[in-house]
Amino acid sequence: MQLSNTSKYTIRILAYMVNHKDKPLISAKELSENLNIPYKFLTKIMTELVSVGFIESIRGREGGYKFLKKASEITVSDILTLFNDSIKDEACILGIDFCDAKHKCALHDKWIKSKVQLQKMFRESTIESIAGEGSKI
Amino acid sequence: MQLSNTSKYTIRILAYMVNHKDKPLISAKELSENLNIPYKFLTKIMTELVSVGFIESIRGREGGYKFLKKASEITVSDILTLFNDSIKDEACILGIDFCDAKHKCALHDKWIKSKVQLQKMFRESTIESIAGEGSKI
DNA sequence: TTTAATTACTACTCTAAGGTAGAATTAACT
DNA sequence: AGTTAATTCTACCTTAGAGTAGTAATTAAA
């Protein structure tokens, strides 16, 4: 019961970029070293973030990445969805098909409460809002 | 962000056993067929549950499984812990080392609230309490 | 005493996530 | 023009979870 490494890395990468938005571009090298994420794995993630339009890349010497979409418009929920890591609304916590209000699994009611709160939290956490504030990345 | 299949299966297995506690023993075959869990995978799980003392097995013809520990004393949290699937108290949601109240990760405060509620829910959900009530298993 | 039904053990296979390697491409700097 | 620092592409390796296969061990019933 935890996030995938890819999601964790992505949240930290984007938060780092917000915290350094004074720089016009941030390189993969800088991200990898400062966030302690394997370089090759990081670049793979960055390419994906570019392809979905969250960030933009400038190739070649002095190149790097910058936001294409506003950090205030990218939520943690968006990131989890991108990497198929989100809590799907229809998915039963016990893996039962067609678990709903009429035909509940054993944990249904208790889980719903926690699930709703979690989803809300992920949706309301924009990258802009969670960065800064002297938090560790 | 979901439970492992092993945890899901185990919760359903034990809930089924509570719902059929009139029978002195329940076989792997019955569990596998009624819960739609692959037979060989199920027996592997059962052996593990026996080894940690949750249930007891009777081998040979007419054999099967029964509770050793009371269903009211086995919680969902116990099951998640057994299969290394629980939300560890010290583990940071972003995977940062030494993330705590003094040195918080970007999601720390928001995550803590959800985490505490989830953990409480898992701890308070005994197998006895979630079984029955006409719920699907 | 044999047979059938049962759990337990050992050893695989398959898949996806996580991670690595090397070369190709791009563009600024000298 | 050549060098260098950067992203991108293609392909691979490793590991853990999920699931399968075959057989041994056990025990009640026939």
mmCIF file of C-alpha atoms (C1' of nucleotides) in Angstrom:
data_model
loop_
_atom_site.group_PDB
_atom_site.id
_atom_site.type_symbol
_atom_site.label_atom_id
_atom_site.label_comp_id
_atom_site.label_asym_id
_atom_site.label_seq_id
_atom_site.Cartn_x
_atom_site.Cartn_y
_atom_site.Cartn_z
ATOM 1 C CA MET A 1 0.000 0.000 0.000
ATOM 2 C CA GLN A 2 2.232 2.740 -1.267
ATOM 3 C CA LEU A 3 2.968 4.841 -4.312
ATOM 4 C CA SER A 4 5.197 3.559 -7.092
ATOM 5 C CA ASN A 5 8.736 4.880 -7.234
ATOM 6 C CA THR A 6 7.917 6.561 -10.515
ATOM 7 C CA SER A 7 5.121 8.574 -8.893
ATOM 8 C CA LYS A 8 7.232 9.458 -5.870
ATOM 9 C CA TYR A 9 10.085 10.609 -8.077
ATOM 10 C CA THR A 10 7.796 12.648 -10.295
ATOM 11 C CA ILE A 11 6.218 14.537 -7.411
ATOM 12 C CA ARG A 12 9.640 15.371 -6.035
ATOM 13 C CA ILE A 13 10.977 16.388 -9.457
ATOM 14 C CA LEU A 14 8.135 18.791 -10.140
ATOM 15 C CA ALA A 15 8.246 20.213 -6.619
ATOM 16 C CA TYR A 16 11.965 20.802 -7.043
ATOM 17 C CA MET A 17 11.334 22.614 -10.311
ATOM 18 C CA VAL A 18 8.825 24.903 -8.628
ATOM 19 C CA ASN A 19 11.318 25.652 -5.891
ATOM 20 C CA HIS A 20 13.847 26.688 -8.528
ATOM 21 C CA LYS A 21 11.616 28.523 -10.936
ATOM 22 C CA ASP A 22 14.019 31.471 -10.980
ATOM 23 C CA LYS A 23 16.182 29.402 -13.333
ATOM 24 C CA PRO A 24 14.936 29.384 -16.914
ATOM 25 C CA LEU A 25 15.888 25.720 -17.386
ATOM 26 C CA ILE A 26 16.780 22.828 -15.117
ATOM 27 C CA SER A 27 18.864 19.938 -16.412
ATOM 28 C CA ALA A 28 18.436 16.223 -15.825
ATOM 29 C CA LYS A 29 21.865 16.199 -14.238
ATOM 30 C CA GLU A 30 20.874 18.802 -11.656
ATOM 31 C CA LEU A 31 17.638 16.979 -10.858
ATOM 32 C CA SER A 32 19.334 13.613 -10.611
ATOM 33 C CA GLU A 33 22.067 14.851 -8.302
ATOM 34 C CA ASN A 34 19.934 17.002 -6.049
ATOM 35 C CA LEU A 35 17.046 14.577 -5.743
ATOM 36 C CA ASN A 36 19.179 11.467 -5.617
ATOM 37 C CA ILE A 37 17.288 9.746 -8.410
ATOM 38 C CA PRO A 38 19.167 7.421 -10.823
ATOM 39 C CA TYR A 39 20.069 9.539 -13.853
ATOM 40 C CA LYS A 40 18.921 7.138 -16.542
ATOM 41 C CA PHE A 41 15.670 6.408 -14.789
ATOM 42 C CA LEU A 42 15.034 10.101 -14.295
ATOM 43 C CA THR A 43 15.513 10.908 -17.972
ATOM 44 C CA LYS A 44 13.043 8.207 -18.864
ATOM 45 C CA ILE A 45 10.479 9.846 -16.578
ATOM 46 C CA MET A 46 11.240 13.315 -17.948
ATOM 47 C CA THR A 47 10.640 12.167 -21.509
ATOM 48 C CA GLU A 48 7.233 10.886 -20.415
ATOM 49 C CA LEU A 49 6.399 14.167 -18.663
ATOM 50 C CA VAL A 50 7.320 16.018 -21.837
ATOM 51 C CA SER A 51 5.189 13.742 -23.971
ATOM 52 C CA VAL A 52 2.068 14.419 -21.903
ATOM 53 C CA GLY A 53 2.720 18.161 -21.934
ATOM 54 C CA PHE A 54 3.464 18.801 -18.278
ATOM 55 C CA ILE A 55 6.923 20.114 -19.089
ATOM 56 C CA GLU A 56 8.870 21.254 -22.099
ATOM 57 C CA SER A 57 12.394 20.250 -23.020
ATOM 58 C CA ILE A 58 15.133 22.215 -24.722
ATOM 59 C CA ARG A 59 17.749 19.939 -26.237
ATOM 60 C CA GLY A 60 21.422 20.524 -26.758
ATOM 61 C CA ARG A 61 24.044 22.286 -24.721
ATOM 62 C CA GLU A 62 22.610 24.586 -22.041
ATOM 63 C CA GLY A 63 19.325 22.769 -22.503
ATOM 64 C CA GLY A 64 17.031 21.413 -19.825
ATOM 65 C CA TYR A 65 13.413 21.334 -18.734
ATOM 66 C CA LYS A 66 10.809 23.885 -17.731
ATOM 67 C CA PHE A 67 7.095 23.818 -17.020
ATOM 68 C CA LEU A 68 4.750 23.919 -19.953
ATOM 69 C CA LYS A 69 1.630 23.525 -17.849
ATOM 70 C CA LYS A 70 1.381 25.713 -14.759
ATOM 71 C CA ALA A 71 2.442 24.049 -11.526
ATOM 72 C CA SER A 72 -0.765 25.320 -9.988
ATOM 73 C CA GLU A 73 -2.679 23.271 -12.552
ATOM 74 C CA ILE A 74 -0.859 19.973 -12.067
ATOM 75 C CA THR A 75 -2.093 17.923 -9.134
ATOM 76 C CA VAL A 76 -0.675 14.898 -7.385
ATOM 77 C CA SER A 77 -3.785 13.139 -8.606
ATOM 78 C CA ASP A 78 -2.819 13.921 -12.216
ATOM 79 C CA ILE A 79 0.571 12.342 -11.647
ATOM 80 C CA LEU A 80 -0.877 9.206 -10.080
ATOM 81 C CA THR A 81 -3.298 8.885 -12.973
ATOM 82 C CA LEU A 82 -0.486 9.256 -15.478
ATOM 83 C CA PHE A 83 1.443 6.341 -14.000
ATOM 84 C CA ASN A 84 -1.642 4.224 -13.390
ATOM 85 C CA ASP A 85 -1.097 4.584 -9.678
ATOM 86 C CA SER A 86 -4.304 6.323 -8.661
ATOM 87 C CA ILE A 87 -7.122 4.942 -6.543
ATOM 88 C CA LYS A 88 -9.725 4.108 -9.117
ATOM 89 C CA ASP A 89 -13.236 4.969 -8.115
ATOM 90 C CA GLU A 90 -14.807 1.736 -9.208
ATOM 91 C CA ALA A 91 -12.014 -0.535 -7.976
ATOM 92 C CA CYS A 92 -12.910 -2.604 -4.921
ATOM 93 C CA ILE A 93 -10.261 -2.741 -2.217
ATOM 94 C CA LEU A 94 -10.707 -6.517 -2.059
ATOM 95 C CA GLY A 95 -10.634 -6.915 -5.827
ATOM 96 C CA ILE A 96 -14.257 -7.988 -6.161
ATOM 97 C CA ASP A 97 -16.075 -7.282 -9.414
ATOM 98 C CA PHE A 98 -19.148 -5.084 -9.216
ATOM 99 C CA CYS A 99 -18.664 -4.107 -5.599
ATOM 100 C CA ASP A 100 -21.018 -1.174 -5.034
ATOM 101 C CA ALA A 101 -23.469 0.294 -2.554
ATOM 102 C CA LYS A 102 -25.960 -2.481 -3.287
ATOM 103 C CA HIS A 103 -23.536 -5.379 -3.292
ATOM 104 C CA LYS A 104 -20.768 -4.495 -0.902
ATOM 105 C CA CYS A 105 -17.541 -6.295 -0.159
ATOM 106 C CA ALA A 106 -16.671 -6.839 3.483
ATOM 107 C CA LEU A 107 -14.593 -3.678 3.731
ATOM 108 C CA HIS A 108 -16.708 -1.473 1.464
ATOM 109 C CA ASP A 109 -18.174 1.087 3.881
ATOM 110 C CA LYS A 110 -15.052 1.513 5.931
ATOM 111 C CA TRP A 111 -12.878 1.825 2.872
ATOM 112 C CA ILE A 112 -15.113 4.355 1.108
ATOM 113 C CA LYS A 113 -14.533 6.922 3.835
ATOM 114 C CA SER A 114 -10.776 6.636 3.676
ATOM 115 C CA LYS A 115 -10.791 6.495 -0.098
ATOM 116 C CA VAL A 116 -12.807 9.663 -0.516
ATOM 117 C CA GLN A 117 -10.538 11.545 1.835
ATOM 118 C CA LEU A 118 -7.424 10.275 0.057
ATOM 119 C CA GLN A 119 -8.714 11.133 -3.394
ATOM 120 C CA LYS A 120 -9.717 14.593 -2.227
ATOM 121 C CA MET A 121 -6.290 15.141 -0.738
ATOM 122 C CA PHE A 122 -4.535 14.060 -3.936
ATOM 123 C CA ARG A 123 -6.815 16.200 -6.079
ATOM 124 C CA GLU A 124 -6.342 19.298 -3.940
ATOM 125 C CA SER A 125 -2.574 18.941 -3.771
ATOM 126 C CA THR A 126 -1.250 20.968 -6.674
ATOM 127 C CA ILE A 127 2.469 20.903 -7.262
ATOM 128 C CA GLU A 128 2.500 24.637 -6.580
ATOM 129 C CA SER A 129 0.770 24.192 -3.236
ATOM 130 C CA ILE A 130 2.966 21.430 -1.866
ATOM 131 C CA ALA A 131 6.323 22.883 -2.929
ATOM 132 C CA GLY A 132 8.231 25.447 -0.963
ATOM 133 C CA GLU A 133 7.420 26.034 2.692
ATOM 134 C CA GLY A 134 10.879 24.802 3.630
ATOM 135 C CA SER A 135 9.969 21.211 2.998
ATOM 136 C CA LYS A 136 12.449 18.531 2.095
ATOM 137 C CA ILE A 137 12.403 17.249 -1.445
ATOM 138 C CA MET B 1 -1.915 2.463 -4.519
ATOM 139 C CA GLN B 2 -3.705 -0.733 -3.666
ATOM 140 C CA LEU B 3 -3.386 -3.907 -1.628
ATOM 141 C CA SER B 4 -1.457 -6.893 -2.958
ATOM 142 C CA ASN B 5 -3.470 -9.793 -4.304
ATOM 143 C CA THR B 6 -2.179 -11.917 -1.454
ATOM 144 C CA SER B 7 -3.654 -9.534 1.126
ATOM 145 C CA LYS B 8 -6.944 -9.227 -0.730
ATOM 146 C CA TYR B 9 -7.252 -12.986 -1.015
ATOM 147 C CA THR B 10 -6.393 -13.531 2.633
ATOM 148 C CA ILE B 11 -9.018 -11.098 3.893
ATOM 149 C CA ARG B 12 -11.655 -12.769 1.744
ATOM 150 C CA ILE B 13 -10.545 -16.258 2.777
ATOM 151 C CA LEU B 14 -10.760 -15.516 6.478
ATOM 152 C CA ALA B 15 -14.067 -13.673 6.100
ATOM 153 C CA TYR B 16 -15.460 -16.692 4.257
ATOM 154 C CA MET B 17 -14.315 -18.971 7.039
ATOM 155 C CA VAL B 18 -16.110 -16.821 9.601
ATOM 156 C CA ASN B 19 -19.266 -16.948 7.523
ATOM 157 C CA HIS B 20 -19.075 -20.739 7.526
ATOM 158 C CA LYS B 21 -17.956 -21.369 11.055
ATOM 159 C CA ASP B 22 -20.721 -23.938 11.517
ATOM 160 C CA LYS B 23 -18.528 -26.344 9.549
ATOM 161 C CA PRO B 24 -15.743 -27.882 11.612
ATOM 162 C CA LEU B 25 -13.290 -27.730 8.691
ATOM 163 C CA ILE B 26 -13.148 -25.950 5.366
ATOM 164 C CA SER B 27 -11.038 -27.379 2.538
ATOM 165 C CA ALA B 28 -8.788 -25.541 0.102
ATOM 166 C CA LYS B 29 -10.991 -26.816 -2.704
ATOM 167 C CA GLU B 30 -14.088 -25.218 -1.232
ATOM 168 C CA LEU B 31 -12.288 -21.930 -0.640
ATOM 169 C CA SER B 32 -10.756 -21.889 -4.090
ATOM 170 C CA GLU B 33 -14.041 -22.586 -5.854
ATOM 171 C CA ASN B 34 -16.248 -20.282 -3.838
ATOM 172 C CA LEU B 35 -13.834 -17.377 -3.689
ATOM 173 C CA ASN B 36 -12.539 -17.820 -7.216
ATOM 174 C CA ILE B 37 -8.911 -17.869 -6.128
ATOM 175 C CA PRO B 38 -6.392 -20.032 -8.049
ATOM 176 C CA TYR B 39 -6.117 -23.291 -6.115
ATOM 177 C CA LYS B 40 -2.351 -23.559 -6.040
ATOM 178 C CA PHE B 41 -1.924 -19.950 -5.054
ATOM 179 C CA LEU B 42 -4.497 -20.345 -2.321
ATOM 180 C CA THR B 43 -2.802 -23.367 -0.766
ATOM 181 C CA LYS B 44 0.431 -21.426 -0.683
ATOM 182 C CA ILE B 45 -1.307 -18.670 1.265
ATOM 183 C CA MET B 46 -2.991 -21.161 3.594
ATOM 184 C CA THR B 47 0.329 -22.752 4.481
ATOM 185 C CA GLU B 48 1.613 -19.314 5.418
ATOM 186 C CA LEU B 49 -1.466 -18.584 7.546
ATOM 187 C CA VAL B 50 -0.942 -21.904 9.328
ATOM 188 C CA SER B 51 2.722 -21.160 9.937
ATOM 189 C CA VAL B 52 1.941 -17.872 11.692
ATOM 190 C CA GLY B 53 -0.761 -19.486 13.798
ATOM 191 C CA PHE B 54 -3.862 -17.749 12.439
ATOM 192 C CA ILE B 55 -5.357 -21.034 11.358
ATOM 193 C CA GLU B 56 -4.807 -24.716 11.900
ATOM 194 C CA SER B 57 -4.705 -27.419 9.259
ATOM 195 C CA ILE B 58 -5.828 -31.015 9.421
ATOM 196 C CA ARG B 59 -4.171 -33.099 6.738
ATOM 197 C CA GLY B 60 -5.463 -36.144 4.934
ATOM 198 C CA ARG B 61 -8.875 -37.125 3.698
ATOM 199 C CA GLU B 62 -11.683 -35.045 5.205
ATOM 200 C CA GLY B 63 -9.071 -32.576 6.281
ATOM 201 C CA GLY B 64 -9.160 -28.823 5.933
ATOM 202 C CA TYR B 65 -8.623 -25.614 7.834
ATOM 203 C CA LYS B 66 -10.098 -23.942 10.887
ATOM 204 C CA PHE B 67 -9.288 -20.912 12.984
ATOM 205 C CA LEU B 68 -6.623 -21.292 15.623
ATOM 206 C CA LYS B 69 -6.686 -17.657 16.637
ATOM 207 C CA LYS B 70 -10.103 -16.078 17.165
ATOM 208 C CA ALA B 71 -11.464 -14.166 14.185
ATOM 209 C CA SER B 72 -12.234 -11.323 16.578
ATOM 210 C CA GLU B 73 -8.540 -11.109 17.360
ATOM 211 C CA ILE B 74 -7.246 -11.014 13.796
ATOM 212 C CA THR B 75 -7.354 -7.607 12.174
ATOM 213 C CA VAL B 76 -6.938 -6.496 8.583
ATOM 214 C CA SER B 77 -3.897 -4.658 9.851
ATOM 215 C CA ASP B 78 -2.394 -7.957 11.055
ATOM 216 C CA ILE B 79 -2.855 -9.402 7.580
ATOM 217 C CA LEU B 80 -1.259 -6.439 5.847
ATOM 218 C CA THR B 81 1.666 -6.607 8.239
ATOM 219 C CA LEU B 82 2.084 -10.309 7.558
ATOM 220 C CA PHE B 83 2.441 -9.768 3.821
ATOM 221 C CA ASN B 84 4.514 -6.615 4.182
ATOM 222 C CA ASP B 85 1.670 -4.619 2.766
ATOM 223 C CA SER B 86 0.925 -2.294 5.648
ATOM 224 C CA ILE B 87 1.430 1.450 5.799
ATOM 225 C CA LYS B 88 4.566 1.734 7.848
ATOM 226 C CA ASP B 89 4.519 4.519 10.366
ATOM 227 C CA GLU B 90 7.974 5.821 9.627
ATOM 228 C CA ALA B 91 7.774 5.428 5.837
ATOM 229 C CA CYS B 92 7.478 8.713 3.960
ATOM 230 C CA ILE B 93 4.908 8.766 1.160
ATOM 231 C CA LEU B 94 7.522 10.301 -1.137
ATOM 232 C CA GLY B 95 10.208 7.852 -0.093
ATOM 233 C CA ILE B 96 12.381 10.392 1.675
ATOM 234 C CA ASP B 97 14.633 9.224 4.501
ATOM 235 C CA PHE B 98 14.047 10.767 7.899
ATOM 236 C CA CYS B 99 10.881 12.577 6.936
ATOM 237 C CA ASP B 100 9.326 13.684 10.214
ATOM 238 C CA ALA B 101 7.558 16.575 11.909
ATOM 239 C CA LYS B 102 10.772 18.581 11.956
ATOM 240 C CA HIS B 103 11.930 17.805 8.440
ATOM 241 C CA LYS B 104 8.845 17.291 6.365
ATOM 242 C CA CYS B 105 8.474 16.158 2.786
ATOM 243 C CA ALA B 106 6.180 18.169 0.553
ATOM 244 C CA LEU B 107 3.159 15.983 1.225
ATOM 245 C CA HIS B 108 3.848 15.227 4.885
ATOM 246 C CA ASP B 109 1.046 17.075 6.667
ATOM 247 C CA LYS B 110 -1.661 16.202 4.192
ATOM 248 C CA TRP B 111 -0.611 12.571 4.066
ATOM 249 C CA ILE B 112 -0.428 12.171 7.854
ATOM 250 C CA LYS B 113 -4.144 12.831 8.235
ATOM 251 C CA SER B 114 -5.140 10.256 5.664
ATOM 252 C CA LYS B 115 -2.575 7.786 6.911
ATOM 253 C CA VAL B 116 -3.762 7.926 10.500
ATOM 254 C CA GLN B 117 -7.345 7.365 9.431
ATOM 255 C CA LEU B 118 -6.378 4.452 7.197
ATOM 256 C CA GLN B 119 -4.265 2.779 9.837
ATOM 257 C CA LYS B 120 -7.027 3.194 12.400
ATOM 258 C CA MET B 121 -9.536 1.685 9.994
ATOM 259 C CA PHE B 122 -7.310 -1.319 9.293
ATOM 260 C CA ARG B 123 -6.574 -1.836 12.978
ATOM 261 C CA GLU B 124 -10.234 -1.658 13.976
ATOM 262 C CA SER B 125 -11.388 -4.015 11.234
ATOM 263 C CA THR B 126 -11.310 -7.455 12.776
ATOM 264 C CA ILE B 127 -12.154 -10.372 10.532
ATOM 265 C CA GLU B 128 -15.136 -11.080 12.781
ATOM 266 C CA SER B 129 -16.428 -7.529 12.402
ATOM 267 C CA ILE B 130 -16.209 -7.286 8.633
ATOM 268 C CA ALA B 131 -17.642 -10.711 7.823
ATOM 269 C CA GLY B 132 -21.315 -11.478 7.607
ATOM 270 C CA GLU B 133 -23.837 -8.652 7.196
ATOM 271 C CA GLY B 134 -24.769 -9.995 3.790
ATOM 272 C CA SER B 135 -21.611 -8.718 2.224
ATOM 273 C CA LYS B 136 -20.026 -10.193 -0.865
ATOM 274 C CA ILE B 137 -16.840 -12.140 -0.399
ATOM 275 C "C1'" DT C 1 -4.947 -52.840 2.807
ATOM 276 C "C1'" DT C 2 -5.899 -50.155 -0.868
ATOM 277 C "C1'" DT C 3 -7.797 -45.897 -2.551
ATOM 278 C "C1'" DA C 4 -9.204 -41.281 -2.599
ATOM 279 C "C1'" DA C 5 -9.003 -36.828 -0.743
ATOM 280 C "C1'" DT C 6 -6.570 -33.820 1.400
ATOM 281 C "C1'" DT C 7 -2.392 -30.501 2.935
ATOM 282 C "C1'" DA C 8 2.801 -29.512 2.295
ATOM 283 C "C1'" DC C 9 6.939 -28.992 -0.250
ATOM 284 C "C1'" DT C 10 10.040 -27.821 -4.091
ATOM 285 C "C1'" DA C 11 10.769 -25.791 -8.121
ATOM 286 C "C1'" DC C 12 9.519 -23.706 -11.819
ATOM 287 C "C1'" DT C 13 7.269 -19.742 -15.376
ATOM 288 C "C1'" DC C 14 5.362 -15.208 -16.486
ATOM 289 C "C1'" DT C 15 4.864 -10.277 -16.088
ATOM 290 C "C1'" DA C 16 5.555 -5.562 -14.845
ATOM 291 C "C1'" DA C 17 8.280 -2.271 -12.285
ATOM 292 C "C1'" DG C 18 12.624 -0.527 -11.616
ATOM 293 C "C1'" DG C 19 16.888 0.361 -13.360
ATOM 294 C "C1'" DT C 20 21.091 0.337 -16.740
ATOM 295 C "C1'" DA C 21 23.901 0.873 -21.184
ATOM 296 C "C1'" DG C 22 25.153 2.840 -25.381
ATOM 297 C "C1'" DA C 23 24.534 5.396 -29.187
ATOM 298 C "C1'" DA C 24 21.970 9.118 -31.793
ATOM 299 C "C1'" DT C 25 20.509 13.783 -31.951
ATOM 300 C "C1'" DT C 26 20.637 18.661 -30.932
ATOM 301 C "C1'" DA C 27 22.557 23.198 -30.201
ATOM 302 C "C1'" DA C 28 25.571 26.491 -27.729
ATOM 303 C "C1'" DC C 29 30.196 27.621 -27.018
ATOM 304 C "C1'" DT C 30 35.104 28.179 -28.434
ATOM 305 C "C1'" DA D 1 34.271 23.633 -37.894
ATOM 306 C "C1'" DG D 2 34.843 21.017 -33.914
ATOM 307 C "C1'" DT D 3 33.916 20.126 -29.151
ATOM 308 C "C1'" DT D 4 31.012 19.604 -25.467
ATOM 309 C "C1'" DA D 5 26.865 19.318 -22.793
ATOM 310 C "C1'" DA D 6 22.571 18.322 -23.081
ATOM 311 C "C1'" DT D 7 18.021 15.401 -24.393
ATOM 312 C "C1'" DT D 8 16.141 11.179 -26.804
ATOM 313 C "C1'" DC D 9 15.834 6.543 -28.505
ATOM 314 C "C1'" DT D 10 16.379 1.587 -28.427
ATOM 315 C "C1'" DA D 11 17.483 -2.207 -26.132
ATOM 316 C "C1'" DC D 12 18.614 -4.691 -22.426
ATOM 317 C "C1'" DC D 13 19.112 -6.512 -17.273
ATOM 318 C "C1'" DT D 14 17.256 -7.468 -12.503
ATOM 319 C "C1'" DT D 15 13.914 -8.252 -9.040
ATOM 320 C "C1'" DA D 16 9.588 -9.253 -6.748
ATOM 321 C "C1'" DG D 17 4.846 -10.517 -7.084
ATOM 322 C "C1'" DA D 18 1.687 -13.642 -9.025
ATOM 323 C "C1'" DG D 19 0.684 -17.904 -10.535
ATOM 324 C "C1'" DT D 20 1.592 -23.009 -12.089
ATOM 325 C "C1'" DA D 21 3.234 -27.908 -11.984
ATOM 326 C "C1'" DG D 22 4.442 -32.078 -10.009
ATOM 327 C "C1'" DT D 23 5.065 -34.844 -6.239
ATOM 328 C "C1'" DA D 24 5.379 -36.238 -1.390
ATOM 329 C "C1'" DA D 25 3.089 -36.898 2.951
ATOM 330 C "C1'" DT D 26 -0.974 -37.795 5.577
ATOM 331 C "C1'" DT D 27 -5.286 -39.862 6.954
ATOM 332 C "C1'" DA D 28 -10.161 -41.325 6.691
ATOM 333 C "C1'" DA D 29 -13.133 -44.168 4.143
ATOM 334 C "C1'" DA D 30 -14.035 -48.154 1.312
#
